[in-house]
Amino acid sequence: MTSILVRYHEIALKKGNRPYFVELLKRNLVSAVKDLGFKEIRSLPGRLLMLFGEQADEEKIGRRIERVFGVANFSFVERTSLDLEALKSGILEALDGRRFSSFRIDAKRGDKGFPLTSPEINRKIGAAVKETTGARVDLKNAECTISIEILPRDAFFGFDKIAGPGGLPVGASGRAVSLISGGIDSPVASYRMMQRGCRLIFVHFHSAPYLDKSSQEKVRELVKLLTRHQFASRLYLVPFGEIQRQIVAAVMRPLRVVLYRRMMMRIAEAIAKKEKASALVTGESLAQVASQTLENLAVIEKAATLPILRPLVGMDKQEIIDQARRIGTFETSCIPDQDCCQLFVPRHPATKARLADVEEAESRLDLAGLIQLGVERAEREEFSFPS
Ligand code: ATP
Ligand code: MG
């Protein structure tokens, strides 16, 4: 039978909010594996134990748990009866065939009724492992760590620790609306905010029917990939072409991109209010392109009242690409598409838009009407994982 011991870091968990954090982590862990023979999850001091049925596929389960934010690391563990001899023979049998020159035992006694203390268990089991394998004890840099958990009903042991993604469980930091474009950056920005505990609602602006639907297909695929971390996602697909047409009619070429962005912020904010989200997220990175100079970022930001979170602002493109590869969104992001920002824009957009010029240009537009148009015509799609 498969069992897993999940450990989380306790740094961010000052007293009061800890039970809330642990409850969210438990809920997210269960969501991640509910279709893989999951039976039960138990809270232990500082960690969680998950139990699965007979036919559970450990590889699949491991891959799912690896993506749950809040997990520091985890181990597959075996169950034995609450008895030192049973534990000893279980461990020695499981070690058969493993090679290591140093080891340590890390016993935790969750059941204080057990007749031996943790150091005593460490010593007794350690002596048996040493005698059988010939390996030495090394408390600092052991090649093999043998974890033991003594619980009220049974005992568990396991060997390797598999790294989790760290961070905080999705939901622990509230809700935010992420502007997702189909490019490389915004999926990475989304990932980083989910890792900090944000539950995301996605908004994508497209220019169909002026441009084709390729960006929508890409964004659906990206949201699907990102949903593996938050288990349920909502995506708003906002038709932006008509809004762009009106901006183009009213505004000089160099300012168009900045005006597009400001409209995106306003519509995303209107959606955020509906969704009770308290921030916007973008994949902007300082000076990466003309629309992301300090001056332009400042002018774009003024269109929103909610805080705009830009987790990539200080990252190089190469760092962002490396992370996109690691989280599995890079290939999808590289599929060619027709992005709405290509529509009606000049080759040399303004790099230093002035707020006064932008506001003057916008005074020729029916801003409230355009926001309403975007929000009303947005199509909503739901995603879930596992689907
Ligand atoms: P990305 O790779 O995320 O597209 P980028 O480097 O291409 O970023 P821009 O095109 O300037 O940069 O976009 C900056 C940010 O604005 C994006 O990261 C995204 O958050 C938002 N954004 C841009 N276009 C769209 C869109 N069509 N729909 C939703 N958000 C968008
Ligand atoms: Mg882009």
Short mmCIF file of C-alpha atoms and ligand atoms in Angstrom, two decimals:
data_model
loop_
_atom_site.label_atom_id
_atom_site.label_comp_id
_atom_site.label_asym_id
_atom_site.label_seq_id
_atom_site.Cartn_x
_atom_site.Cartn_y
_atom_site.Cartn_z
CA MET A 1 0.00 0.00 0.00
CA THR A 2 1.33 3.44 -0.91
CA SER A 3 1.70 6.09 1.75
CA ILE A 4 3.36 9.48 1.49
CA LEU A 5 4.79 11.76 4.12
CA VAL A 6 4.54 15.40 3.07
CA ARG A 7 6.66 18.08 4.75
CA TYR A 8 6.11 21.82 4.58
CA HIS A 9 8.29 24.72 5.64
CA GLU A 10 7.12 26.48 8.72
CA ILE A 11 8.80 29.85 8.16
CA ALA A 12 5.77 31.66 6.80
CA LEU A 13 3.50 30.03 9.32
CA LYS A 14 3.44 32.24 12.33
CA LYS A 15 1.02 30.97 14.98
CA GLY A 16 -2.42 32.22 14.00
CA ASN A 17 -2.60 31.45 10.29
CA ARG A 18 -0.97 28.07 10.51
CA PRO A 19 -4.08 25.89 10.85
CA TYR A 20 -5.58 27.77 7.89
CA PHE A 21 -2.45 27.18 5.81
CA VAL A 22 -2.36 23.47 6.70
CA GLU A 23 -6.06 23.09 5.89
CA LEU A 24 -5.52 24.65 2.44
CA LEU A 25 -2.49 22.51 1.80
CA LYS A 26 -4.47 19.39 2.70
CA ARG A 27 -7.32 20.40 0.45
CA ASN A 28 -4.96 21.09 -2.46
CA LEU A 29 -3.08 17.82 -1.96
CA VAL A 30 -6.34 15.89 -2.03
CA SER A 31 -7.45 17.77 -5.19
CA ALA A 32 -4.14 16.84 -6.84
CA VAL A 33 -4.50 13.08 -6.34
CA LYS A 34 -8.20 12.43 -5.81
CA ASP A 35 -8.39 10.20 -8.94
CA LEU A 36 -5.28 8.15 -8.08
CA GLY A 37 -6.58 5.80 -5.39
CA PHE A 38 -6.39 8.35 -2.59
CA LYS A 39 -7.86 7.14 0.72
CA GLU A 40 -7.02 9.40 3.64
CA ILE A 41 -4.92 12.36 4.79
CA ARG A 42 -3.80 12.78 8.40
CA SER A 43 -2.20 15.79 10.10
CA LEU A 44 0.94 15.08 12.10
CA PRO A 45 2.97 17.73 13.89
CA GLY A 46 4.63 19.74 11.08
CA ARG A 47 3.76 17.26 8.33
CA LEU A 48 1.00 15.32 6.64
CA LEU A 49 0.51 11.64 5.92
CA MET A 50 -1.39 10.54 2.83
CA LEU A 51 -2.68 7.00 2.41
CA PHE A 52 -3.55 5.33 -0.89
CA GLY A 53 -5.16 2.07 -1.95
CA GLU A 54 -3.43 -1.07 -3.20
CA GLN A 55 -3.10 -0.28 -6.90
CA ALA A 56 -1.86 3.29 -6.58
CA ASP A 57 0.61 4.39 -9.26
CA GLU A 58 3.50 5.90 -7.28
CA GLU A 59 5.10 7.59 -10.25
CA LYS A 60 1.91 9.40 -11.19
CA ILE A 61 1.20 10.36 -7.59
CA GLY A 62 4.76 11.68 -7.19
CA ARG A 63 4.46 13.86 -10.29
CA ARG A 64 1.21 15.36 -9.00
CA ILE A 65 2.52 16.08 -5.49
CA GLU A 66 5.64 17.69 -6.97
CA ARG A 67 3.44 20.46 -8.33
CA VAL A 68 1.51 21.31 -5.17
CA PHE A 69 2.68 24.65 -3.81
CA GLY A 70 3.42 24.61 -0.10
CA VAL A 71 5.10 21.20 -0.28
CA ALA A 72 8.74 21.49 0.81
CA ASN A 73 9.46 17.81 0.15
CA PHE A 74 7.87 14.39 0.46
CA SER A 75 8.76 10.72 0.79
CA PHE A 76 7.05 7.49 -0.06
CA VAL A 77 6.84 5.54 3.20
CA GLU A 78 5.95 1.99 4.24
CA ARG A 79 3.66 1.05 7.06
CA THR A 80 4.50 -1.48 9.81
CA SER A 81 2.90 -2.41 13.11
CA LEU A 82 3.79 -0.41 16.22
CA ASP A 83 6.65 -2.59 17.29
CA LEU A 84 10.40 -2.04 17.19
CA GLU A 85 11.18 -5.51 15.82
CA ALA A 86 8.63 -5.15 13.02
CA LEU A 87 10.06 -1.75 12.18
CA LYS A 88 13.60 -3.05 12.19
CA SER A 89 12.89 -6.03 9.94
CA GLY A 90 10.75 -3.89 7.62
CA ILE A 91 13.57 -1.38 7.21
CA LEU A 92 16.27 -4.00 6.69
CA GLU A 93 14.17 -5.78 4.10
CA ALA A 94 13.45 -2.56 2.23
CA LEU A 95 17.14 -1.60 2.30
CA ASP A 96 18.12 -4.87 0.63
CA GLY A 97 19.75 -3.98 -2.69
CA ARG A 98 20.36 -0.31 -1.84
CA ARG A 99 23.98 0.84 -1.69
CA PHE A 100 25.18 3.74 0.46
CA SER A 101 28.25 4.40 2.57
CA SER A 102 26.64 6.69 5.17
CA PHE A 103 23.20 7.06 6.69
CA ARG A 104 21.23 8.68 9.46
CA ILE A 105 17.98 7.80 11.17
CA ASP A 106 15.41 10.51 11.71
CA ALA A 107 12.74 9.15 14.03
CA LYS A 108 9.74 11.18 15.18
CA ARG A 109 7.51 9.89 17.91
CA GLY A 110 4.02 11.25 17.35
CA ASP A 111 2.68 8.74 19.88
CA LYS A 112 4.22 9.44 23.26
CA GLY A 113 2.83 6.12 24.49
CA PHE A 114 5.46 4.26 22.49
CA PRO A 115 7.95 2.78 24.99
CA LEU A 116 11.12 4.19 23.34
CA THR A 117 12.06 7.84 22.85
CA SER A 118 13.14 9.14 19.43
CA PRO A 119 16.89 9.05 20.26
CA GLU A 120 16.48 5.50 21.54
CA ILE A 121 14.76 4.45 18.32
CA ASN A 122 17.52 6.15 16.32
CA ARG A 123 20.16 4.25 18.25
CA LYS A 124 18.53 0.82 18.09
CA ILE A 125 17.56 0.92 14.43
CA GLY A 126 20.86 2.64 13.58
CA ALA A 127 22.87 -0.18 15.14
CA ALA A 128 20.93 -2.77 13.13
CA VAL A 129 21.36 -0.87 9.84
CA LYS A 130 25.07 -0.40 10.51
CA GLU A 131 25.58 -4.06 11.24
CA THR A 132 23.66 -5.22 8.17
CA THR A 133 24.93 -2.73 5.57
CA GLY A 134 28.38 -1.80 6.89
CA ALA A 135 27.57 1.91 6.28
CA ARG A 136 28.62 4.52 8.83
CA VAL A 137 26.42 7.01 10.60
CA ASP A 138 26.73 10.60 9.35
CA LEU A 139 24.32 13.10 10.86
CA LYS A 140 25.28 15.98 8.56
CA ASN A 141 25.80 14.60 5.04
CA ALA A 142 24.22 11.17 5.05
CA GLU A 143 23.81 9.52 1.66
CA CYS A 144 20.67 7.82 2.90
CA THR A 145 18.26 9.28 5.44
CA ILE A 146 15.87 6.82 6.99
CA SER A 147 12.78 8.61 8.27
CA ILE A 148 10.65 6.90 10.91
CA GLU A 149 7.26 8.07 12.15
CA ILE A 150 5.73 6.50 15.24
CA LEU A 151 2.01 7.22 15.25
CA PRO A 152 -0.78 6.11 17.60
CA ARG A 153 -1.97 3.25 15.38
CA ASP A 154 1.02 2.32 13.26
CA ALA A 155 4.57 3.18 12.30
CA PHE A 156 5.99 4.34 8.96
CA PHE A 157 9.45 4.47 7.47
CA GLY A 158 10.91 5.74 4.20
CA PHE A 159 14.17 6.73 2.53
CA ASP A 160 14.39 9.39 -0.14
CA LYS A 161 13.07 12.91 0.02
CA ILE A 162 11.66 14.28 -3.21
CA ALA A 163 11.72 18.08 -3.50
CA GLY A 164 8.41 19.90 -3.75
CA PRO A 165 7.99 23.33 -5.34
CA GLY A 166 7.94 25.18 -1.99
CA GLY A 167 5.92 28.37 -1.69
CA LEU A 168 2.47 28.67 -0.14
CA PRO A 169 -0.69 26.69 -0.92
CA VAL A 170 -2.77 28.28 -3.66
CA GLY A 171 -5.50 30.30 -1.98
CA ALA A 172 -3.47 31.26 1.08
CA SER A 173 -2.77 34.74 -0.32
CA GLY A 174 -6.17 35.47 -1.83
CA ARG A 175 -7.23 36.02 -5.43
CA ALA A 176 -5.69 37.93 -8.32
CA VAL A 177 -6.47 38.42 -12.01
CA SER A 178 -3.62 37.43 -14.31
CA LEU A 179 -3.32 39.00 -17.76
CA ILE A 180 -2.18 36.14 -19.95
CA SER A 181 -1.06 36.75 -23.50
CA GLY A 182 0.18 33.51 -24.98
CA GLY A 183 3.77 34.78 -24.83
CA ILE A 184 6.58 33.33 -22.75
CA ASP A 185 6.41 35.77 -19.86
CA SER A 186 2.87 35.88 -18.58
CA PRO A 187 2.58 32.11 -17.87
CA VAL A 188 5.80 32.33 -15.83
CA ALA A 189 4.46 35.39 -13.98
CA SER A 190 1.27 33.44 -13.25
CA TYR A 191 3.22 30.48 -11.94
CA ARG A 192 5.24 32.67 -9.60
CA MET A 193 2.17 34.30 -8.11
CA MET A 194 0.43 30.94 -7.63
CA GLN A 195 3.60 29.81 -5.87
CA ARG A 196 3.15 32.71 -3.47
CA GLY A 197 -0.34 31.48 -2.67
CA CYS A 198 -2.49 33.49 -5.12
CA ARG A 199 -5.50 31.86 -6.71
CA LEU A 200 -5.61 33.24 -10.25
CA ILE A 201 -8.40 34.17 -12.60
CA PHE A 202 -7.05 34.49 -16.17
CA VAL A 203 -7.92 37.21 -18.68
CA HIS A 204 -6.86 37.13 -22.31
CA PHE A 205 -7.46 39.85 -24.91
CA HIS A 206 -7.76 38.74 -28.53
CA SER A 207 -8.45 40.49 -31.82
CA ALA A 208 -10.71 37.95 -33.53
CA PRO A 209 -12.23 38.42 -36.05
CA TYR A 210 -9.60 40.98 -37.16
CA LEU A 211 -6.94 38.37 -36.44
CA ASP A 212 -7.32 34.59 -36.25
CA LYS A 213 -8.04 32.55 -33.12
CA SER A 214 -4.52 31.18 -32.67
CA SER A 215 -3.78 33.21 -29.53
CA GLN A 216 -6.95 31.88 -27.87
CA GLU A 217 -5.99 28.28 -28.58
CA LYS A 218 -2.56 28.87 -27.12
CA VAL A 219 -3.90 30.56 -24.03
CA ARG A 220 -6.34 27.71 -23.42
CA GLU A 221 -3.44 25.29 -23.56
CA LEU A 222 -1.36 27.46 -21.20
CA VAL A 223 -4.22 27.82 -18.72
CA LYS A 224 -4.64 24.06 -18.86
CA LEU A 225 -0.98 23.60 -17.93
CA LEU A 226 -1.18 26.18 -15.14
CA THR A 227 -4.38 24.61 -13.77
CA ARG A 228 -2.28 21.60 -12.69
CA HIS A 229 -1.17 23.84 -9.82
CA GLN A 230 -4.48 25.35 -8.74
CA PHE A 231 -6.89 22.57 -9.86
CA ALA A 232 -9.65 24.88 -11.05
CA SER A 233 -9.28 27.98 -13.24
CA ARG A 234 -11.54 30.46 -14.93
CA LEU A 235 -10.47 32.14 -18.16
CA TYR A 236 -12.07 35.26 -19.62
CA LEU A 237 -11.55 35.70 -23.36
CA VAL A 238 -12.11 39.37 -24.10
CA PRO A 239 -12.70 40.48 -27.71
CA PHE A 240 -10.40 43.47 -28.04
CA GLY A 241 -10.40 44.17 -31.78
CA GLU A 242 -13.32 46.59 -31.78
CA ILE A 243 -11.86 48.46 -28.82
CA GLN A 244 -8.53 48.68 -30.64
CA ARG A 245 -10.29 49.99 -33.75
CA GLN A 246 -11.76 52.83 -31.73
CA ILE A 247 -8.42 53.62 -30.09
CA VAL A 248 -6.76 53.69 -33.49
CA ALA A 249 -9.35 56.08 -34.83
CA ALA A 250 -8.73 58.50 -31.98
CA VAL A 251 -5.01 58.29 -31.24
CA MET A 252 -1.65 58.95 -32.92
CA ARG A 253 0.35 55.85 -33.77
CA PRO A 254 3.20 55.97 -31.21
CA LEU A 255 0.81 56.05 -28.24
CA ARG A 256 -1.39 53.15 -29.32
CA VAL A 257 0.40 50.36 -27.47
CA VAL A 258 0.28 52.27 -24.20
CA LEU A 259 -3.42 52.97 -24.71
CA TYR A 260 -4.09 49.30 -25.48
CA ARG A 261 -2.35 48.38 -22.26
CA ARG A 262 -4.27 50.93 -20.22
CA MET A 263 -7.54 49.60 -21.63
CA MET A 264 -6.46 46.06 -20.77
CA MET A 265 -5.78 47.17 -17.19
CA ARG A 266 -9.19 48.81 -16.88
CA ILE A 267 -11.09 45.81 -18.25
CA ALA A 268 -9.03 43.38 -16.18
CA GLU A 269 -9.79 45.50 -13.12
CA ALA A 270 -13.52 45.43 -13.86
CA ILE A 271 -13.32 41.64 -14.06
CA ALA A 272 -11.25 41.55 -10.87
CA LYS A 273 -13.97 43.46 -9.02
CA LYS A 274 -16.58 40.97 -10.23
CA GLU A 275 -14.37 38.11 -9.12
CA LYS A 276 -13.51 39.70 -5.76
CA ALA A 277 -9.82 39.64 -6.70
CA SER A 278 -7.51 42.16 -5.07
CA ALA A 279 -4.63 42.54 -7.54
CA LEU A 280 -3.65 42.30 -11.21
CA VAL A 281 -0.68 40.24 -12.42
CA THR A 282 1.34 40.87 -15.59
CA GLY A 283 4.47 39.40 -17.16
CA GLU A 284 6.10 42.79 -17.65
CA SER A 285 9.86 42.95 -17.20
CA LEU A 286 11.65 46.26 -17.02
CA ALA A 287 12.82 47.58 -20.41
CA GLN A 288 12.26 44.25 -22.17
CA VAL A 289 10.26 45.96 -24.93
CA ALA A 290 9.27 49.55 -25.72
CA SER A 291 6.03 49.33 -23.73
CA GLN A 292 7.93 48.34 -20.60
CA THR A 293 10.20 51.30 -19.96
CA LEU A 294 9.90 52.83 -16.48
CA GLU A 295 8.01 55.77 -17.97
CA ASN A 296 5.51 53.55 -19.81
CA LEU A 297 5.03 51.18 -16.89
CA ALA A 298 4.18 54.20 -14.74
CA VAL A 299 1.64 55.51 -17.25
CA ILE A 300 0.07 52.06 -17.74
CA GLU A 301 -0.18 51.55 -13.99
CA LYS A 302 -2.15 54.75 -13.51
CA ALA A 303 -5.08 53.26 -15.43
CA ALA A 304 -5.72 50.77 -12.61
CA THR A 305 -6.54 51.32 -8.97
CA LEU A 306 -5.72 47.77 -7.88
CA PRO A 307 -2.07 46.93 -7.24
CA ILE A 308 -0.31 45.51 -10.33
CA LEU A 309 1.99 42.64 -9.44
CA ARG A 310 4.90 42.15 -11.83
CA PRO A 311 6.84 39.17 -10.53
CA LEU A 312 9.23 39.22 -13.53
CA VAL A 313 10.09 42.90 -13.37
CA GLY A 314 13.72 42.30 -12.43
CA MET A 315 14.33 39.12 -14.40
CA ASP A 316 16.37 38.71 -17.60
CA LYS A 317 14.68 37.14 -20.59
CA GLN A 318 16.98 34.12 -20.34
CA GLU A 319 16.02 33.53 -16.71
CA ILE A 320 12.37 33.72 -17.67
CA ILE A 321 12.88 31.27 -20.55
CA ASP A 322 14.71 28.85 -18.24
CA GLN A 323 11.82 28.92 -15.81
CA ALA A 324 9.27 28.55 -18.62
CA ARG A 325 11.12 25.38 -19.66
CA ARG A 326 11.13 24.04 -16.10
CA ILE A 327 7.41 24.60 -15.57
CA GLY A 328 6.54 23.19 -19.00
CA THR A 329 4.96 26.23 -20.67
CA PHE A 330 7.83 27.20 -22.99
CA GLU A 331 6.95 25.03 -25.98
CA THR A 332 3.33 26.10 -26.05
CA SER A 333 4.35 29.76 -25.70
CA CYS A 334 6.61 29.41 -28.74
CA ILE A 335 3.84 28.31 -31.11
CA PRO A 336 3.39 31.19 -33.57
CA ASP A 337 0.16 33.13 -33.11
CA GLN A 338 -1.51 36.38 -34.03
CA ASP A 339 -1.23 38.48 -30.92
CA CYS A 340 -3.62 41.40 -30.46
CA CYS A 341 -0.79 43.85 -29.82
CA GLN A 342 0.37 43.40 -33.42
CA LEU A 343 -2.85 44.95 -34.63
CA PHE A 344 -2.56 48.52 -35.93
CA VAL A 345 0.70 49.27 -34.11
CA PRO A 346 3.70 51.18 -35.40
CA ARG A 347 7.17 49.69 -35.66
CA HIS A 348 8.47 52.31 -33.24
CA PRO A 349 6.07 52.84 -30.34
CA ALA A 350 6.69 55.65 -27.88
CA THR A 351 9.16 54.62 -25.19
CA LYS A 352 8.42 57.62 -22.99
CA ALA A 353 4.70 58.21 -23.11
CA ARG A 354 3.66 61.26 -21.14
CA LEU A 355 0.62 60.91 -18.96
CA ALA A 356 -0.75 64.28 -20.12
CA ASP A 357 -0.58 63.22 -23.80
CA VAL A 358 -2.15 59.87 -23.02
CA GLU A 359 -4.98 61.41 -21.01
CA GLU A 360 -5.57 63.96 -23.72
CA ALA A 361 -5.86 61.17 -26.30
CA GLU A 362 -8.16 59.16 -24.05
CA SER A 363 -10.45 62.15 -23.55
CA ARG A 364 -11.58 61.50 -27.13
CA LEU A 365 -12.74 57.99 -26.19
CA ASP A 366 -15.80 56.72 -24.37
CA LEU A 367 -13.75 54.86 -21.77
CA ALA A 368 -16.68 53.62 -19.67
CA GLY A 369 -18.43 52.37 -22.80
CA LEU A 370 -15.32 50.52 -23.99
CA ILE A 371 -14.78 48.89 -20.59
CA GLN A 372 -18.39 47.77 -20.57
CA LEU A 373 -18.04 46.42 -24.11
CA GLY A 374 -15.03 44.34 -23.10
CA VAL A 375 -16.61 42.96 -19.93
CA GLU A 376 -19.97 42.20 -21.50
CA ARG A 377 -18.60 40.46 -24.55
CA ALA A 378 -16.04 38.41 -22.64
CA GLU A 379 -16.51 34.66 -22.89
CA ARG A 380 -15.94 32.63 -19.76
CA GLU A 381 -14.37 29.18 -19.75
CA GLU A 382 -13.73 26.81 -16.85
CA PHE A 383 -10.80 24.44 -16.48
CA SER A 384 -10.21 21.73 -13.93
CA PHE A 385 -7.42 19.35 -13.06
CA PRO A 386 -7.52 16.41 -12.96
CA SER A 387 -10.11 16.78 -15.67
P1 ATP B 1 4.32 37.92 -22.76
O1 ATP B 1 5.41 37.00 -23.12
O2 ATP B 1 3.70 37.60 -21.45
O3 ATP B 1 3.36 38.14 -23.88
P2 ATP B 1 5.76 40.20 -23.60
O4 ATP B 1 7.18 40.27 -23.28
O5 ATP B 1 5.36 39.80 -24.98
O6 ATP B 1 5.02 39.32 -22.52
P3 ATP B 1 4.03 42.45 -23.80
O7 ATP B 1 3.45 41.91 -25.04
O8 ATP B 1 4.49 43.86 -23.75
O9 ATP B 1 5.25 41.65 -23.26
O10 ATP B 1 2.99 42.25 -22.64
C1 ATP B 1 3.27 42.61 -21.32
C2 ATP B 1 2.24 41.99 -20.41
O11 ATP B 1 0.94 42.51 -20.71
C3 ATP B 1 2.10 40.48 -20.62
O12 ATP B 1 3.05 39.76 -19.88
C4 ATP B 1 0.70 40.24 -20.16
O13 ATP B 1 0.62 40.17 -18.76
C5 ATP B 1 -0.03 41.50 -20.63
N1 ATP B 1 -0.58 41.26 -21.97
C6 ATP B 1 -0.08 41.59 -23.16
N2 ATP B 1 -0.88 41.20 -24.17
C7 ATP B 1 -1.93 40.59 -23.60
C8 ATP B 1 -3.11 39.95 -24.09
N3 ATP B 1 -3.34 39.84 -25.39
N4 ATP B 1 -3.99 39.44 -23.21
C9 ATP B 1 -3.75 39.51 -21.88
N5 ATP B 1 -2.65 40.09 -21.37
C10 ATP B 1 -1.75 40.62 -22.20
MG MG B 2 3.30 39.52 -25.56
#
